[in-house]
PDB file of C-alpha atoms in Angstrom:
ATOM      1  CA  MET A  13       9.496  15.837  -3.894  1.00 56.00           C
ATOM      2  CA  SER A  14       6.302  13.549  -2.761  1.00 69.00           C
ATOM      3  CA  ASN A  15       4.860  14.426   0.496  1.00 87.00           C
ATOM      4  CA  LYS A  16       2.822  10.883  -0.247  1.00 93.00           C
ATOM      5  CA  TYR A  17       3.827   7.330  -0.231  1.00 94.00           C
ATOM      6  CA  THR A  18       4.113   6.113  -3.583  1.00 96.00           C
ATOM      7  CA  LYS A  19       4.294   3.051  -4.869  1.00 97.00           C
ATOM      8  CA  ALA A  20       7.679   2.115  -6.155  1.00 95.00           C
ATOM      9  CA  ALA A  21       7.448  -1.813  -7.104  1.00 97.00           C
ATOM     10  CA  SER A  22       5.490  -4.790  -6.733  1.00 98.00           C
ATOM     11  CA  ILE A  23       6.296  -8.868  -6.788  1.00 98.00           C
ATOM     12  CA  LYS A  24       4.390 -11.862  -6.429  1.00 98.00           C
ATOM     13  CA  LEU A  25       5.394 -13.587  -3.335  1.00 98.00           C
ATOM     14  CA  ASP A  26       4.529 -17.427  -2.692  1.00 98.00           C
ATOM     15  CA  THR A  27       4.627 -18.016   1.055  1.00 97.00           C
ATOM     16  CA  PRO A  28       3.711 -20.918   3.342  1.00 97.00           C
ATOM     17  CA  PHE A  29       0.075 -19.604   4.040  1.00 97.00           C
ATOM     18  CA  GLY A  30      -0.412 -18.999   0.263  1.00 97.00           C
ATOM     19  CA  GLU A  31       0.318 -16.209  -2.793  1.00 97.00           C
ATOM     20  CA  PHE A  32       0.712 -12.637  -2.101  1.00 98.00           C
ATOM     21  CA  GLN A  33       1.509  -9.267  -4.249  1.00 98.00           C
ATOM     22  CA  LEU A  34       4.272  -7.369  -2.560  1.00 98.00           C
ATOM     23  CA  HIS A  35       4.358  -3.594  -2.725  1.00 98.00           C
ATOM     24  CA  SER A  36       6.679  -1.305  -1.637  1.00 97.00           C
ATOM     25  CA  TYR A  37       6.048   2.663  -1.085  1.00 97.00           C
ATOM     26  CA  GLN A  38       8.465   5.221  -0.379  1.00 95.00           C
ATOM     27  CA  ARG A  39       7.922   8.993   0.291  1.00 93.00           C
ATOM     28  CA  ASP A  40      10.986  10.875  -1.017  1.00 90.00           C
ATOM     29  CA  ASP A  41      10.814  13.727   1.448  1.00 89.00           C
ATOM     30  CA  LEU A  42      11.188  11.629   4.597  1.00 87.00           C
ATOM     31  CA  LYS A  43      14.455   9.402   4.966  1.00 86.00           C
ATOM     32  CA  ASP A  44      14.392   5.828   6.788  1.00 83.00           C
ATOM     33  CA  VAL A  45      14.589   5.661  10.314  1.00 76.00           C
ATOM     34  CA  GLU A  46      17.699   3.470  10.294  1.00 77.00           C
ATOM     35  CA  ASN A  47      19.388   4.260   7.032  1.00 80.00           C
ATOM     36  CA  PRO A  48      19.315   8.074   5.872  1.00 82.00           C
ATOM     37  CA  ASN A  49      20.703   7.413   3.047  1.00 82.00           C
ATOM     38  CA  ILE A  50      17.769   6.108   1.389  1.00 85.00           C
ATOM     39  CA  SER A  51      14.114   7.452   1.120  1.00 88.00           C
ATOM     40  CA  ARG A  52      11.378   6.140   3.835  1.00 90.00           C
ATOM     41  CA  PHE A  53       9.850   3.189   2.939  1.00 95.00           C
ATOM     42  CA  HIS A  54       6.812   0.851   3.877  1.00 96.00           C
ATOM     43  CA  LEU A  55       5.037  -2.064   2.492  1.00 98.00           C
ATOM     44  CA  ALA A  56       2.112  -3.698   2.110  1.00 98.00           C
ATOM     45  CA  LEU A  57       1.125  -7.539   1.256  1.00 98.00           C
ATOM     46  CA  VAL A  58      -2.082  -8.465  -0.357  1.00 98.00           C
ATOM     47  CA  ALA A  59      -4.272 -11.312  -1.089  1.00 98.00           C
ATOM     48  CA  GLY A  60      -7.037 -11.107  -3.616  1.00 97.00           C
ATOM     49  CA  ASP A  61      -9.311  -8.263  -5.239  1.00 97.00           C
ATOM     50  CA  VAL A  62      -9.396  -5.628  -2.435  1.00 98.00           C
ATOM     51  CA  ALA A  63     -10.120  -2.938  -4.727  1.00 97.00           C
ATOM     52  CA  HIS A  64     -13.021  -0.984  -4.126  1.00 97.00           C
ATOM     53  CA  GLN A  65     -13.922  -3.622  -1.239  1.00 96.00           C
ATOM     54  CA  LYS A  66     -15.252  -2.684   2.173  1.00 96.00           C
ATOM     55  CA  ASN A  67     -14.935  -4.861   5.370  1.00 97.00           C
ATOM     56  CA  VAL A  68     -11.618  -6.072   3.977  1.00 98.00           C
ATOM     57  CA  ILE A  69      -9.642  -7.536   6.918  1.00 98.00           C
ATOM     58  CA  VAL A  70      -6.514  -5.694   7.363  1.00 98.00           C
ATOM     59  CA  ARG A  71      -3.216  -5.980   9.704  1.00 98.00           C
ATOM     60  CA  VAL A  72      -1.467  -2.939  10.360  1.00 98.00           C
ATOM     61  CA  HIS A  73       1.974  -4.512  11.584  1.00 98.00           C
ATOM     62  CA  SER A  74       4.948  -2.793  12.844  1.00 97.00           C
ATOM     63  CA  LYS A  75       8.552  -4.395  12.129  1.00 97.00           C
ATOM     64  CA  CYS A  76      10.128  -6.316  14.894  1.00 97.00           C
ATOM     65  CA  THR A  77      13.948  -7.562  14.088  1.00 96.00           C
ATOM     66  CA  LEU A  78      14.401  -9.094  17.154  1.00 96.00           C
ATOM     67  CA  ASN A  79      11.484 -11.335  17.661  1.00 96.00           C
ATOM     68  CA  GLU A  80      10.897 -11.362  13.892  1.00 96.00           C
ATOM     69  CA  THR A  81      14.071 -12.331  13.023  1.00 96.00           C
ATOM     70  CA  PHE A  82      16.040 -13.816  16.106  1.00 96.00           C
ATOM     71  CA  GLY A  83      12.745 -15.306  17.696  1.00 95.00           C
ATOM     72  CA  ASP A  84      13.221 -12.979  21.054  1.00 95.00           C
ATOM     73  CA  MET A  85      10.462 -15.029  22.934  1.00 95.00           C
ATOM     74  CA  GLU A  86       9.590 -11.435  25.107  1.00 93.00           C
ATOM     75  CA  CYS A  87       7.184 -10.686  21.819  1.00 92.00           C
ATOM     76  CA  GLU A  88       4.795 -12.255  20.094  1.00 94.00           C
ATOM     77  CA  CYS A  89       4.992 -10.016  16.704  1.00 96.00           C
ATOM     78  CA  SER A  90       5.958 -13.292  14.485  1.00 96.00           C
ATOM     79  CA  GLU A  91       3.235 -15.227  15.557  1.00 97.00           C
ATOM     80  CA  GLN A  92       0.639 -12.044  14.815  1.00 97.00           C
ATOM     81  CA  LEU A  93       2.343 -11.748  11.191  1.00 98.00           C
ATOM     82  CA  GLU A  94       1.731 -15.528  10.634  1.00 98.00           C
ATOM     83  CA  TYR A  95      -1.732 -15.274  12.243  1.00 98.00           C
ATOM     84  CA  ALA A  96      -2.580 -12.570  10.030  1.00 98.00           C
ATOM     85  CA  MET A  97      -1.195 -14.082   6.894  1.00 98.00           C
ATOM     86  CA  LYS A  98      -3.408 -17.243   7.023  1.00 98.00           C
ATOM     87  CA  THR A  99      -6.369 -15.256   8.694  1.00 98.00           C
ATOM     88  CA  ILE A 100      -6.167 -13.023   5.294  1.00 98.00           C
ATOM     89  CA  GLN A 101      -5.573 -16.570   3.366  1.00 98.00           C
ATOM     90  CA  ASP A 102      -8.348 -18.460   4.497  1.00 97.00           C
ATOM     91  CA  ALA A 103     -10.516 -15.396   4.263  1.00 97.00           C
ATOM     92  CA  GLY A 104      -9.631 -15.169   0.581  1.00 97.00           C
ATOM     93  CA  LYS A 105      -8.637 -11.227   0.392  1.00 98.00           C
ATOM     94  CA  GLY A 106      -7.063  -8.934   2.808  1.00 98.00           C
ATOM     95  CA  VAL A 107      -4.420  -6.441   3.345  1.00 98.00           C
ATOM     96  CA  ILE A 108      -0.964  -6.634   5.825  1.00 98.00           C
ATOM     97  CA  VAL A 109       0.587  -3.367   5.943  1.00 98.00           C
ATOM     98  CA  TYR A 110       4.064  -3.730   6.911  1.00 98.00           C
ATOM     99  CA  LEU A 111       5.602  -0.615   8.819  1.00 97.00           C
ATOM    100  CA  MET A 112       9.458  -0.271   8.948  1.00 95.00           C
ATOM    101  CA  GLN A 113       8.613   1.398  12.645  1.00 94.00           C
ATOM    102  CA  ASP A 114      10.828  -1.201  14.837  1.00 95.00           C
ATOM    103  CA  GLY A 115      11.173  -0.645  18.729  1.00 95.00           C
ATOM    104  CA  LYS A 116       7.509   1.666  18.015  1.00 95.00           C
ATOM    105  CA  GLY A 117       8.838   4.006  16.000  1.00 94.00           C
ATOM    106  CA  ILE A 118      11.993   4.599  17.752  1.00 94.00           C
ATOM    107  CA  GLY A 119      14.156   2.131  15.824  1.00 93.00           C
ATOM    108  CA  LEU A 120      16.203  -1.002  16.287  1.00 95.00           C
ATOM    109  CA  PHE A 121      19.414   0.657  17.695  1.00 95.00           C
ATOM    110  CA  ASN A 122      17.034   2.780  20.181  1.00 96.00           C
ATOM    111  CA  LYS A 123      15.081  -0.016  21.299  1.00 96.00           C
ATOM    112  CA  ILE A 124      18.238  -2.171  22.698  1.00 97.00           C
ATOM    113  CA  ARG A 125      18.907   0.540  24.353  1.00 97.00           C
ATOM    114  CA  ALA A 126      15.418   0.701  26.113  1.00 97.00           C
ATOM    115  CA  ILE A 127      15.467  -2.824  26.429  1.00 97.00           C
ATOM    116  CA  GLN A 128      19.506  -2.685  28.089  1.00 98.00           C
ATOM    117  CA  THR A 129      17.854  -0.124  30.318  1.00 97.00           C
ATOM    118  CA  CYS A 130      15.056  -2.533  31.526  1.00 96.00           C
ATOM    119  CA  GLN A 131      17.161  -5.106  32.043  1.00 96.00           C
ATOM    120  CA  GLU A 132      19.910  -2.706  34.213  1.00 97.00           C
ATOM    121  CA  GLU A 133      17.092  -1.169  36.103  1.00 97.00           C
ATOM    122  CA  ASN A 134      14.469  -3.488  36.530  1.00 96.00           C
ATOM    123  CA  ILE A 135      11.620  -1.445  34.626  1.00 96.00           C
ATOM    124  CA  ASP A 136       9.162  -1.906  32.028  1.00 95.00           C
ATOM    125  CA  MET A 137       9.709  -0.700  28.503  1.00 95.00           C
ATOM    126  CA  TYR A 138       6.900   1.804  29.154  1.00 95.00           C
ATOM    127  CA  ASP A 139       9.121   3.348  31.818  1.00 96.00           C
ATOM    128  CA  ALA A 140      12.367   2.621  29.406  1.00 97.00           C
ATOM    129  CA  PHE A 141      11.395   4.792  26.937  1.00 96.00           C
ATOM    130  CA  ILE A 142      10.386   7.868  28.615  1.00 97.00           C
ATOM    131  CA  LYS A 143      13.512   7.627  30.614  1.00 97.00           C
ATOM    132  CA  LEU A 144      15.344   7.499  27.341  1.00 97.00           C
ATOM    133  CA  GLY A 145      13.344  10.764  26.080  1.00 97.00           C
ATOM    134  CA  PHE A 146      10.563   9.309  23.701  1.00 97.00           C
ATOM    135  CA  LYS A 147       7.350   8.779  24.128  1.00 96.00           C
ATOM    136  CA  PRO A 148       6.057   5.121  24.948  1.00 95.00           C
ATOM    137  CA  ASP A 149       4.951   4.849  21.239  1.00 95.00           C
ATOM    138  CA  GLU A 150       6.333   6.644  18.773  1.00 95.00           C
ATOM    139  CA  ARG A 151       4.608   5.139  15.591  1.00 94.00           C
ATOM    140  CA  ASP A 152       2.055   6.926  12.898  1.00 92.00           C
ATOM    141  CA  TYR A 153       0.196   5.420  10.547  1.00 95.00           C
ATOM    142  CA  HIS A 154      -0.369   8.271   7.863  1.00 93.00           C
ATOM    143  CA  ALA A 155       1.522   5.840   5.573  1.00 95.00           C
ATOM    144  CA  VAL A 156      -1.751   3.557   5.737  1.00 97.00           C
ATOM    145  CA  LYS A 157      -3.751   6.118   4.517  1.00 97.00           C
ATOM    146  CA  ASP A 158      -1.751   6.637   1.163  1.00 97.00           C
ATOM    147  CA  ILE A 159      -1.551   2.833   0.646  1.00 98.00           C
ATOM    148  CA  PHE A 160      -5.092   2.041   1.068  1.00 98.00           C
ATOM    149  CA  GLU A 161      -5.800   5.437  -1.690  1.00 97.00           C
ATOM    150  CA  ASP A 162      -3.474   3.601  -3.818  1.00 97.00           C
ATOM    151  CA  LEU A 163      -5.194  -0.111  -3.324  1.00 98.00           C
ATOM    152  CA  GLN A 164      -8.695   1.293  -3.300  1.00 98.00           C
ATOM    153  CA  VAL A 165      -9.722  -0.323  -0.304  1.00 97.00           C
ATOM    154  CA  GLU A 166     -12.562   1.745   1.396  1.00 96.00           C
ATOM    155  CA  SER A 167     -13.855   1.806   4.683  1.00 95.00           C
ATOM    156  CA  PRO A 168     -14.468   0.177   6.958  1.00 97.00           C
ATOM    157  CA  ILE A 169     -12.185  -2.295   7.516  1.00 98.00           C
ATOM    158  CA  GLN A 170     -11.959  -5.058   9.982  1.00 98.00           C
ATOM    159  CA  LEU A 171      -8.877  -4.670  11.472  1.00 98.00           C
ATOM    160  CA  LEU A 172      -6.855  -7.057  13.760  1.00 98.00           C
ATOM    161  CA  THR A 173      -5.532  -5.164  16.569  1.00 98.00           C
ATOM    162  CA  ASN A 174      -5.232  -5.317  20.162  1.00 97.00           C
ATOM    163  CA  ASN A 175      -3.867  -1.489  20.414  1.00 96.00           C
ATOM    164  CA  PRO A 176      -7.056   1.235  20.558  1.00 95.00           C
ATOM    165  CA  ASP A 177      -4.598   4.106  19.938  1.00 94.00           C
ATOM    166  CA  LYS A 178      -3.916   1.987  16.571  1.00 96.00           C
ATOM    167  CA  ILE A 179      -7.433   2.222  15.841  1.00 96.00           C
ATOM    168  CA  LYS A 180      -7.765   6.225  17.013  1.00 96.00           C
ATOM    169  CA  GLN A 181      -5.122   7.311  14.550  1.00 95.00           C
ATOM    170  CA  LEU A 182      -6.519   5.430  11.689  1.00 97.00           C
ATOM    171  CA  GLN A 183     -10.282   7.102  12.269  1.00 96.00           C
ATOM    172  CA  ASN A 184      -8.492  10.155  12.044  1.00 96.00           C
ATOM    173  CA  TYR A 185      -7.172   9.208   9.037  1.00 95.00           C
ATOM    174  CA  GLY A 186     -10.653   8.949   7.718  1.00 95.00           C
ATOM    175  CA  ILE A 187     -10.112   4.990   8.058  1.00 97.00           C
ATOM    176  CA  GLU A 188     -13.277   3.536  10.098  1.00 97.00           C
ATOM    177  CA  CYS A 189     -11.978   0.527  11.951  1.00 97.00           C
ATOM    178  CA  GLN A 190     -14.042  -2.723  13.165  1.00 97.00           C
ATOM    179  CA  ARG A 191     -12.003  -4.652  15.832  1.00 97.00           C
ATOM    180  CA  LEU A 192     -10.907  -8.253  15.222  1.00 97.00           C
ATOM    181  CA  PRO A 193      -9.025  -9.658  18.470  1.00 96.00           C
ATOM    182  CA  ILE A 194      -4.966 -10.885  17.906  1.00 96.00           C
ATOM    183  CA  GLN A 195      -3.755 -12.059  21.021  1.00 92.00           C
ATOM    184  CA  MET A 196      -1.805 -15.032  20.784  1.00 93.00           C
ATOM    185  CA  PRO A 197      -1.332 -17.098  24.026  1.00 93.00           C
ATOM    186  CA  VAL A 198       0.510 -15.773  27.045  1.00 94.00           C
ATOM    187  CA  THR A 199       3.774 -17.146  27.917  1.00 94.00           C
ATOM    188  CA  LYS A 200       6.280 -16.911  30.918  1.00 94.00           C
ATOM    189  CA  TYR A 201       8.448 -14.921  28.426  1.00 94.00           C
ATOM    190  CA  ASN A 202       5.582 -12.896  26.984  1.00 93.00           C
ATOM    191  CA  LYS A 203       3.691 -11.810  30.361  1.00 93.00           C
ATOM    192  CA  ALA A 204       5.375  -9.001  31.280  1.00 91.00           C
ATOM    193  CA  SER A 205       5.369  -6.863  28.111  1.00 92.00           C
ATOM    194  CA  LEU A 206       1.665  -8.091  27.769  1.00 93.00           C
ATOM    195  CA  THR A 207       1.019  -6.381  30.970  1.00 93.00           C
ATOM    196  CA  TYR A 208       2.734  -3.006  30.592  1.00 93.00           C
ATOM    197  CA  LYS A 209       0.459  -2.978  27.179  1.00 94.00           C
ATOM    198  CA  LYS A 210      -2.363  -3.303  28.931  1.00 94.00           C
ATOM    199  CA  ASN A 211      -2.363  -1.778  32.153  1.00 94.00           C
ATOM    200  CA  LYS A 212      -0.579   1.137  30.482  1.00 95.00           C
ATOM    201  CA  MET A 213      -1.133   1.404  27.257  1.00 94.00           C
ATOM    202  CA  GLY A 214      -4.368   0.253  27.093  1.00 94.00           C
ATOM    203  CA  HIS A 215      -4.409  -2.336  24.822  1.00 95.00           C
ATOM    204  CA  LEU A 216      -7.096  -5.023  24.965  1.00 95.00           C
ATOM    205  CA  LEU A 217      -5.644  -8.268  26.381  1.00 94.00           C
ATOM    206  CA  HIS A 218      -6.886 -11.033  28.488  1.00 90.00           C
ATOM    207  CA  LEU A 219      -3.778 -11.876  30.969  1.00 89.00           C
ATOM    208  CA  ASP A 220      -5.422 -15.085  32.930  1.00 74.00           C
TER     209      ASP A 220
END
C-alpha cells in the first residue's frame, strides 16, 4: 500500500470560469474521514501548463459542505473558491488543491456538532472545537506535497490565503510561499467567524 497520494483519474472540466483539468489523488493506507470504506482522497483543479513552473498561483482549499452546497452565509468558502478559479484563469495557469477536509479536518458530522455547541452555549467555533476534544484546526497539508510532485510544480508558489499556519505547514514540506490575500467582504453573517479567525487563529484579515 502506498504512503503517498497518487493520481487515480483525470477529466476535463468546463466551468463558468474556463476549462480545467480535474485530477483525483488517493492514498491507500489511509481511510476517508467521512467514509471509512474508501481510501482517503483529494482533488487538484489545474489550468494551463504548470509543470516546471515557478510562481504559479495556488489555492489550497478545504471542502466546506455547509457553505458550498447549502449556501451557509456564516462562511465565505464558496466565494473564495470562485475567486481563486477566476484569478487562475485570468493568469492563464494555476492550481487549486481541493482537500477533503471538511470542518477543519474533523468532518462534516463533527462540524455540525461544533456549530450546535456554539449556538447552545453562545461560544465561537474555536472554543467549541476544544470543548468537543479537538484542536481548533485539525487540517494537514501533506497531500499538497505529493500532488505538487506529480504536477511538477516548483517553488516558490503564489498562495491565495489569509492563514499563516497554512503557509507554515507548506513551508515545512519544502513548498516556499509568497502570500496573495483572498479576503471576501465582511457581512453581518460572517463577521463573527472572521473575528475568531483573526483574533484566535492569527488569520491576516481586515474587519473594518
